GROMACS .gro file of C-alpha atoms in nm:
model
   80
    1ARG     CA    1   7.825  11.023  10.023
    2ASP     CA    2   8.118  11.346  10.096
    3ARG     CA    3   8.398  11.314   9.788
    4SER     CA    4   8.743  11.433  10.044
    5VAL     CA    5   8.650  11.069  10.223
    6SER     CA    6   8.623  10.892   9.914
    7ARG     CA    7   8.965  11.028   9.781
    8GLY     CA    8   9.083  10.941  10.062
    9LEU     CA    9   8.954  10.616  10.041
   10GLY     CA   10   9.152  10.604   9.659
   11ASP     CA   11   9.514  10.766   9.831
   12VAL     CA   12   9.424  10.454  10.104
   13TYR     CA   13   9.412  10.176   9.844
   14LYS     CA   14   9.748  10.326   9.552
   15ARG     CA   15   9.924  10.363   9.849
   16GLN     CA   16   9.825   9.914   9.940
   17MET     CA   17   9.902   9.861   9.544
   18TYR     CA   18  10.202  10.069   9.555
   19ILE     CA   19  10.373   9.898   9.870
   20SER     CA   20  10.257   9.559   9.727
   21LYS     CA   21  10.433   9.609   9.408
   22ARG     CA   22  10.754   9.728   9.630
   23LEU     CA   23  10.785   9.382   9.824
   24LYS     CA   24  10.779   9.153   9.525
   25GLU     CA   25  11.059   9.438   9.331
   26LEU     CA   26  11.251   9.434   9.664
   27ARG     CA   27  11.199   9.004   9.695
   28THR     CA   28  11.293   9.021   9.311
   29VAL     CA   29  11.587   9.260   9.344
   30SER     CA   30  11.726   9.099   9.620
   31GLY     CA   31  11.704   8.805   9.466
   32PHE     CA   32  11.502   8.624   9.725
   33SER     CA   33  11.191   8.341   9.667
   34GLN     CA   34  10.933   8.399   9.789
   35GLU     CA   35  11.008   7.983   9.962
   36LYS     CA   36  11.429   8.208  10.096
   37LEU     CA   37  11.241   8.456  10.250
   38ALA     CA   38  10.987   8.327  10.402
   39GLU     CA   39  11.196   8.170  10.621
   40ARG     CA   40  11.403   8.427  10.759
   41LEU     CA   41  11.083   8.610  10.805
   42ASP     CA   42  10.908   8.282  10.984
   43VAL     CA   43  10.644   8.290  10.745
   44SER     CA   44  10.458   8.105  10.526
   45ARG     CA   45  10.549   8.092  10.175
   46GLN     CA   46  10.171   8.158  10.152
   47THR     CA   47  10.180   8.504  10.378
   48ILE     CA   48  10.444   8.631  10.107
   49SER     CA   49  10.218   8.611   9.788
   50SER     CA   50   9.994   8.772  10.048
   51TRP     CA   51  10.120   9.053  10.112
   52GLU     CA   52  10.232   9.075   9.705
   53ASN     CA   53   9.906   9.040   9.571
   54GLU     CA   54   9.689   9.273   9.826
   55ARG     CA   55   9.573   9.058   9.960
   56SER     CA   56   9.672   9.097  10.358
   57TYR     CA   57   9.990   9.326  10.467
   58PRO     CA   58  10.297   9.259  10.719
   59ASP     CA   59  10.336   9.389  11.062
   60VAL     CA   60  10.384   9.604  11.249
   61HIS     CA   61  10.776   9.345  11.267
   62ASN     CA   62  10.764   9.231  10.951
   63LEU     CA   63  10.790   9.514  10.778
   64ILE     CA   64  11.104   9.645  11.013
   65MET     CA   65  11.274   9.323  10.967
   66LEU     CA   66  11.199   9.386  10.563
   67CYS     CA   67  11.329   9.684  10.586
   68ASP     CA   68  11.652   9.508  10.779
   69ILE     CA   69  11.696   9.250  10.515
   70TYR     CA   70  11.644   9.529  10.201
   71SER     CA   71  11.902   9.728  10.399
   72VAL     CA   72  11.631  10.042  10.353
   73SER     CA   73  11.420  10.203  10.551
   74LEU     CA   74  11.071  10.212  10.662
   75ASP     CA   75  10.984  10.535  10.425
   76ASP     CA   76  11.144  10.398  10.149
   77LEU     CA   77  10.984  10.065  10.116
   78MET     CA   78  10.665  10.249  10.230
   79LYS     CA   79  10.640  10.575   9.984
   80ASP     CA   80  10.621  10.636   9.602
   0.00000   0.00000   0.00000
């Protein structure tokens, strides 16, 4: 197996872990429960939980909404 591909997949996994942790961090610092944030985004509480536990990830629309809610740029949300 090509090592560069393996490294690339590892980088993707690390990025996904970071995004999940960042989403939870921003939610808690902002004082939102999963339920209240879900209401603001018109998604289920389970969706928020899935994002924070690396089971799924927000789509572009929800990423933009999250940036607005937390008053952060997309770069601040996505990059460590």
